[in-house]
Amino acid sequence: MQRAVLVTGGGGFIGSHLCQSLLDDNYVVFCVDNFITGDKNNLKNLLNNPQFVLLEHDIMRPIQQNQNLDYIFHLASPASPNKKSPRSYINYPIETLLANSVGTYHLLELSLKYGAKFLFASSSEIYGDPAISPQKEDYFGNVNPNGIRSCYDEGKRFGEAITFSYIRKYNLDARVIRIFNTYGPLMRADDGRVVSNFINQAINSKPITVYGKGTQTRSLCFVDDMVLGIKLAMFSPNTKAEVFNLGNPDERTILNIAKLIKNMTKSSSEIVFEDLPIDDPKGRKPDISKAKRILGWEPKITTIDGLKKTINYFKSL
Ligand code: UDP
């Protein structure tokens, strides 16, 4: 019998790639999104698939689901920290907190109801401005509990806490992944994230806006690698009650990323420096040894190859 999967945030950037990949694997996919930051256009190739069901729904309320579910992937949440973007979680702070708290509660209850395996998509943001590098899963982080990013950071931390409470109290088969910076086709051009901003600025001959001095670092993971990691965290044996960092350890400074994208696009744009946002983490680099050991996963797509694909995507729009 075909297995049924529910993906919240299925209209988002990573969520829509995950839905596509699960359909390719022959799952029946229920996609839940309220489209405050997701985009129906991401789903235009999926909507005709008879195994794909779109539920336009806000997870603030329980999902009325009468068909059996085998797996629940909970990705729904605004995710961009850039307050200049209309879709930033900074502009949806309450929705962000509730999607990760009340929303996670409803989805955990749904998992219990159907005996479905559960995956909570947490974030490298739970490490805050990390005092150690690379970050390992057992690092507790360095988070401002009431700063401008706290709606996301603390929302994700709550989501992890309630997921583990259901594991301990109800023996639920659940796991947590921590997604590090991810990029690729279907990112929104106005998302405000570093890769989408720099590529769109470069190909439109606009100034490339480096915040601060550009000495802060990030490690960029191409979305196809990320989707594979997410599926392995759900479907591999021995993942119950585990936390996995998923990301590409290829750490670069933001200035290096700006120069790389400028060169790759042969852009005439100048690189300009703007104020560093409050609480912007100084660095991020995942330690992925646990994902390698238990999931046999590591990113395969180099930053250069992934950026090429993403540049081609934005040029094609
Ligand atoms: N950034 C930048 N210019 C931009 C957008 C982002 O310099 O136009 C910087 C941002 O300050 C941060 C890094 O790039 O240090 C990554 O930002 P992003 O919003 O992609 O995600 P974050 O890792 O902060 O969640």
XYZ file of C-alpha atoms and ligand atoms in Angstrom:
342
model
C 0.000 0.000 0.000
C 1.151 3.516 -0.715
C 2.473 5.420 2.238
C 1.076 8.834 3.132
C 3.190 11.778 4.151
C 2.170 15.178 5.454
C 4.527 18.124 4.902
C 3.806 21.426 6.652
C 5.335 24.427 4.970
C 5.102 22.411 1.758
C 4.653 25.622 -0.233
C 7.935 27.033 1.023
C 11.352 26.895 -0.578
C 12.659 23.690 1.039
C 9.162 22.273 1.620
C 8.202 22.346 -2.049
C 11.427 20.573 -3.059
C 10.726 17.986 -0.356
C 7.143 17.446 -1.636
C 8.445 16.931 -5.182
C 11.063 14.474 -4.032
C 8.519 12.485 -1.968
C 6.182 12.308 -4.970
C 9.114 11.029 -7.038
C 9.513 8.321 -4.385
C 5.819 7.429 -4.895
C 4.426 8.691 -1.581
C 0.973 10.237 -1.315
C 1.797 13.790 -0.213
C -0.462 16.054 1.826
C 0.979 19.542 1.690
C -0.089 22.059 4.340
C 0.627 25.769 3.970
C -1.082 29.057 4.798
C 1.091 30.868 2.216
C 2.049 33.819 4.396
C 5.642 33.242 3.321
C 5.282 30.182 1.065
C 4.335 30.544 -2.581
C 1.728 28.625 -4.608
C 3.939 29.025 -7.677
C 6.381 26.608 -6.050
C 3.701 23.943 -6.386
C 2.585 24.544 -9.949
C 4.234 21.348 -11.232
C 2.826 19.296 -8.372
C -0.836 20.291 -8.381
C -1.738 18.027 -11.316
C -0.223 14.991 -9.661
C -3.079 12.769 -8.372
C -0.906 11.777 -5.401
C -0.572 15.375 -4.274
C -3.148 17.028 -1.998
C -2.876 20.706 -1.070
C -4.468 21.731 2.231
C -4.477 25.516 2.530
C -4.545 25.742 6.279
C -3.016 27.606 9.214
C -1.513 25.183 11.727
C -2.664 27.447 14.551
C -5.744 25.271 14.314
C -5.706 21.452 14.355
C -5.661 19.813 10.922
C -8.870 17.931 10.128
C -7.288 14.892 8.546
C -9.294 11.715 8.122
C -6.845 9.673 6.111
C -4.113 7.638 7.674
C -0.672 9.227 7.831
C 2.632 7.390 8.053
C 5.017 10.349 8.322
C 4.781 14.017 9.292
C 7.486 16.514 8.303
C 6.925 19.793 10.158
C 8.700 22.599 8.288
C 6.107 25.371 8.487
C 7.493 28.690 9.734
C 8.585 32.007 8.309
C 12.382 31.687 8.048
C 14.103 34.804 6.710
C 15.730 37.063 9.308
C 16.054 40.038 6.947
C 13.593 42.684 8.138
C 13.838 44.419 4.748
C 12.040 41.423 3.240
C 8.224 41.505 3.430
C 8.378 37.792 4.234
C 10.809 38.005 7.111
C 9.917 36.432 10.431
C 10.778 39.808 11.952
C 7.561 41.040 10.282
C 5.627 37.953 11.500
C 7.015 37.458 15.015
C 3.824 36.152 16.627
C 3.003 33.852 13.705
C 6.568 32.532 13.869
C 6.401 31.789 17.590
C 3.000 30.136 17.253
C 3.849 28.038 14.167
C 6.722 26.508 16.112
C 4.887 26.130 19.432
C 1.099 25.747 19.009
C 1.606 24.462 15.457
C 4.122 21.858 16.593
C 1.760 20.790 19.392
C -1.075 20.185 16.901
C 1.194 18.177 14.627
C 2.574 16.076 17.465
C -1.013 15.266 18.472
C -1.720 14.274 14.860
C 1.340 12.009 14.918
C 0.067 10.306 18.062
C -3.390 9.865 16.535
C -2.058 8.027 13.467
C 1.108 6.531 14.948
C 2.976 8.564 12.311
C 6.706 9.141 12.520
C 7.452 12.804 13.160
C 10.257 15.149 12.101
C 10.642 18.674 13.445
C 12.633 21.045 11.252
C 14.666 23.092 13.690
C 17.431 25.441 12.696
C 21.065 26.377 13.213
C 19.498 29.511 14.725
C 19.017 27.598 17.988
C 22.807 28.012 18.418
C 22.316 31.819 18.332
C 25.656 33.617 17.990
C 27.739 30.521 18.645
C 30.742 30.722 20.949
C 32.241 27.565 19.428
C 32.923 26.478 15.862
C 31.988 24.192 14.244
C 28.691 23.666 16.057
C 27.979 20.123 17.230
C 24.516 18.885 18.204
C 25.408 18.813 21.917
C 26.257 22.542 21.986
C 23.498 24.420 23.861
C 23.971 27.702 22.006
C 24.210 31.380 22.849
C 20.806 32.933 22.233
C 19.334 36.308 23.133
C 15.940 35.257 24.568
C 14.138 38.517 23.780
C 16.102 40.049 20.898
C 14.762 40.746 17.421
C 15.548 37.195 16.230
C 14.173 35.555 19.384
C 10.741 34.835 17.869
C 12.476 32.396 15.522
C 15.302 31.177 17.773
C 13.120 30.589 20.802
C 10.269 29.287 18.647
C 12.599 26.622 17.250
C 13.968 25.876 20.720
C 10.409 25.424 22.024
C 9.637 23.176 19.038
C 12.583 20.964 19.943
C 11.552 20.901 23.606
C 7.950 19.894 22.918
C 9.051 17.257 20.388
C 11.333 15.689 22.986
C 8.570 15.908 25.601
C 6.327 13.806 23.342
C 9.147 11.326 22.833
C 9.668 11.008 26.596
C 6.037 11.051 27.646
C 4.409 9.091 24.798
C 7.367 7.236 23.296
C 6.600 8.986 19.989
C 8.890 8.072 17.083
C 10.211 11.589 16.455
C 13.470 13.273 15.494
C 14.814 16.819 15.078
C 16.928 18.229 12.267
C 18.770 21.549 12.461
C 18.862 23.127 9.032
C 21.844 25.384 8.300
C 21.806 28.023 5.534
C 20.263 26.491 2.420
C 19.869 27.963 -1.058
C 18.825 27.021 -4.570
C 16.057 27.349 -7.153
C 12.605 28.372 -5.830
C 14.065 30.713 -3.222
C 12.098 33.907 -3.464
C 13.902 36.805 -5.051
C 12.582 39.068 -2.269
C 13.382 36.597 0.483
C 16.158 38.847 1.808
C 18.617 36.005 2.336
C 22.228 36.402 1.380
C 22.350 34.184 -1.723
C 19.094 35.386 -3.291
C 19.969 39.010 -2.544
C 23.517 38.858 -3.932
C 22.559 36.971 -7.108
C 19.621 39.238 -7.904
C 21.665 42.354 -7.194
C 24.525 41.054 -9.365
C 22.418 40.054 -12.372
C 20.428 43.304 -12.239
C 23.560 45.505 -11.973
C 22.512 46.792 -8.551
C 24.948 47.289 -5.654
C 25.748 44.069 -3.797
C 24.862 44.834 -0.174
C 27.292 43.327 2.320
C 26.093 43.909 5.892
C 28.828 44.884 8.337
C 32.369 44.267 7.121
C 31.421 40.925 5.612
C 33.763 39.070 7.974
C 30.880 37.047 9.433
C 30.761 33.511 8.054
C 28.088 31.157 6.769
C 28.178 27.667 5.237
C 25.860 27.233 2.285
C 24.042 23.987 1.490
C 22.394 23.367 -1.881
C 18.725 22.446 -1.544
C 18.979 19.012 -3.253
C 21.535 17.892 -0.671
C 19.328 19.255 2.109
C 16.229 17.392 0.887
C 18.147 14.116 0.790
C 19.374 14.716 4.345
C 15.840 15.465 5.560
C 14.472 12.257 4.035
C 17.294 10.164 5.464
C 16.684 11.644 8.939
C 13.064 10.457 8.703
C 13.450 7.134 6.910
C 16.782 5.734 8.160
C 16.855 3.293 11.078
C 18.070 4.452 14.509
C 16.935 8.057 14.114
C 14.256 8.107 16.829
C 15.000 10.742 19.501
C 18.060 11.954 17.590
C 19.046 15.490 16.586
C 20.946 16.006 13.339
C 22.775 19.026 12.005
C 22.158 19.237 8.249
C 24.284 21.687 6.302
C 27.393 22.085 4.218
C 30.568 22.617 6.279
C 32.158 24.721 3.479
C 32.430 27.889 5.614
C 32.997 31.230 3.852
C 32.929 34.880 4.808
C 30.028 36.921 3.468
C 32.499 39.150 1.609
C 33.945 36.051 -0.064
C 30.432 34.979 -1.113
C 29.764 38.480 -2.512
C 32.979 38.427 -4.559
C 32.333 34.883 -5.751
C 28.830 35.725 -6.997
C 30.057 38.952 -8.597
C 32.743 36.985 -10.481
C 30.494 34.095 -11.439
C 27.864 36.442 -12.877
C 30.528 38.687 -14.486
C 28.615 41.530 -12.872
C 29.556 45.183 -13.013
C 27.849 45.756 -9.627
C 29.912 47.391 -6.914
C 30.083 45.809 -3.477
C 28.727 48.231 -0.848
C 28.739 47.929 2.930
C 25.607 48.508 5.020
C 24.845 48.296 8.749
C 25.099 44.881 10.320
C 21.659 43.771 11.598
C 21.261 43.404 15.379
C 22.194 39.972 16.758
C 23.560 38.823 13.382
C 25.564 35.676 14.222
C 29.306 36.093 13.597
C 29.713 32.597 12.260
C 28.041 29.321 11.416
C 29.541 26.033 10.457
C 27.862 22.694 11.047
C 29.686 19.700 12.450
C 27.960 16.983 10.416
C 29.891 13.970 11.715
C 26.724 12.577 13.327
C 24.697 12.775 10.084
C 27.603 11.125 8.264
C 27.806 8.321 10.811
C 24.100 7.530 11.285
C 22.561 8.651 7.968
C 25.534 8.127 5.666
C 24.810 11.671 4.475
C 27.028 14.545 3.475
C 26.525 17.269 0.864
C 27.681 16.316 -2.619
C 27.112 19.593 -4.461
C 29.957 22.083 -4.159
C 29.233 25.725 -3.391
C 30.405 26.674 -6.900
C 28.147 24.133 -8.634
C 25.178 25.024 -6.440
C 25.641 28.735 -7.043
C 25.844 28.107 -10.822
C 22.489 26.315 -10.752
C 20.958 29.068 -8.606
C 22.301 31.861 -10.815
C 20.829 30.107 -13.870
C 17.499 29.796 -12.073
C 17.276 33.486 -11.173
C 18.390 34.457 -14.699
C 15.574 32.338 -16.133
C 12.829 34.144 -14.202
N 23.687 39.437 4.464
C 24.352 40.437 3.793
N 23.698 41.085 2.783
C 22.447 40.764 2.387
C 21.775 39.719 3.069
C 22.425 39.077 4.111
O 25.506 40.776 4.102
O 21.934 41.401 1.453
C 24.390 38.752 5.554
C 23.641 38.736 6.891
O 23.928 39.914 7.614
C 24.190 37.487 7.532
C 24.467 36.556 6.357
O 24.528 37.392 5.201
O 25.410 37.753 8.200
C 23.422 35.506 6.147
O 22.165 36.136 6.185
P 20.842 35.387 5.825
O 19.733 36.375 5.960
O 20.960 34.694 4.519
O 20.645 34.235 6.917
P 21.112 33.984 8.424
O 22.271 33.068 8.318
O 21.507 35.282 9.074
O 19.944 33.341 9.066
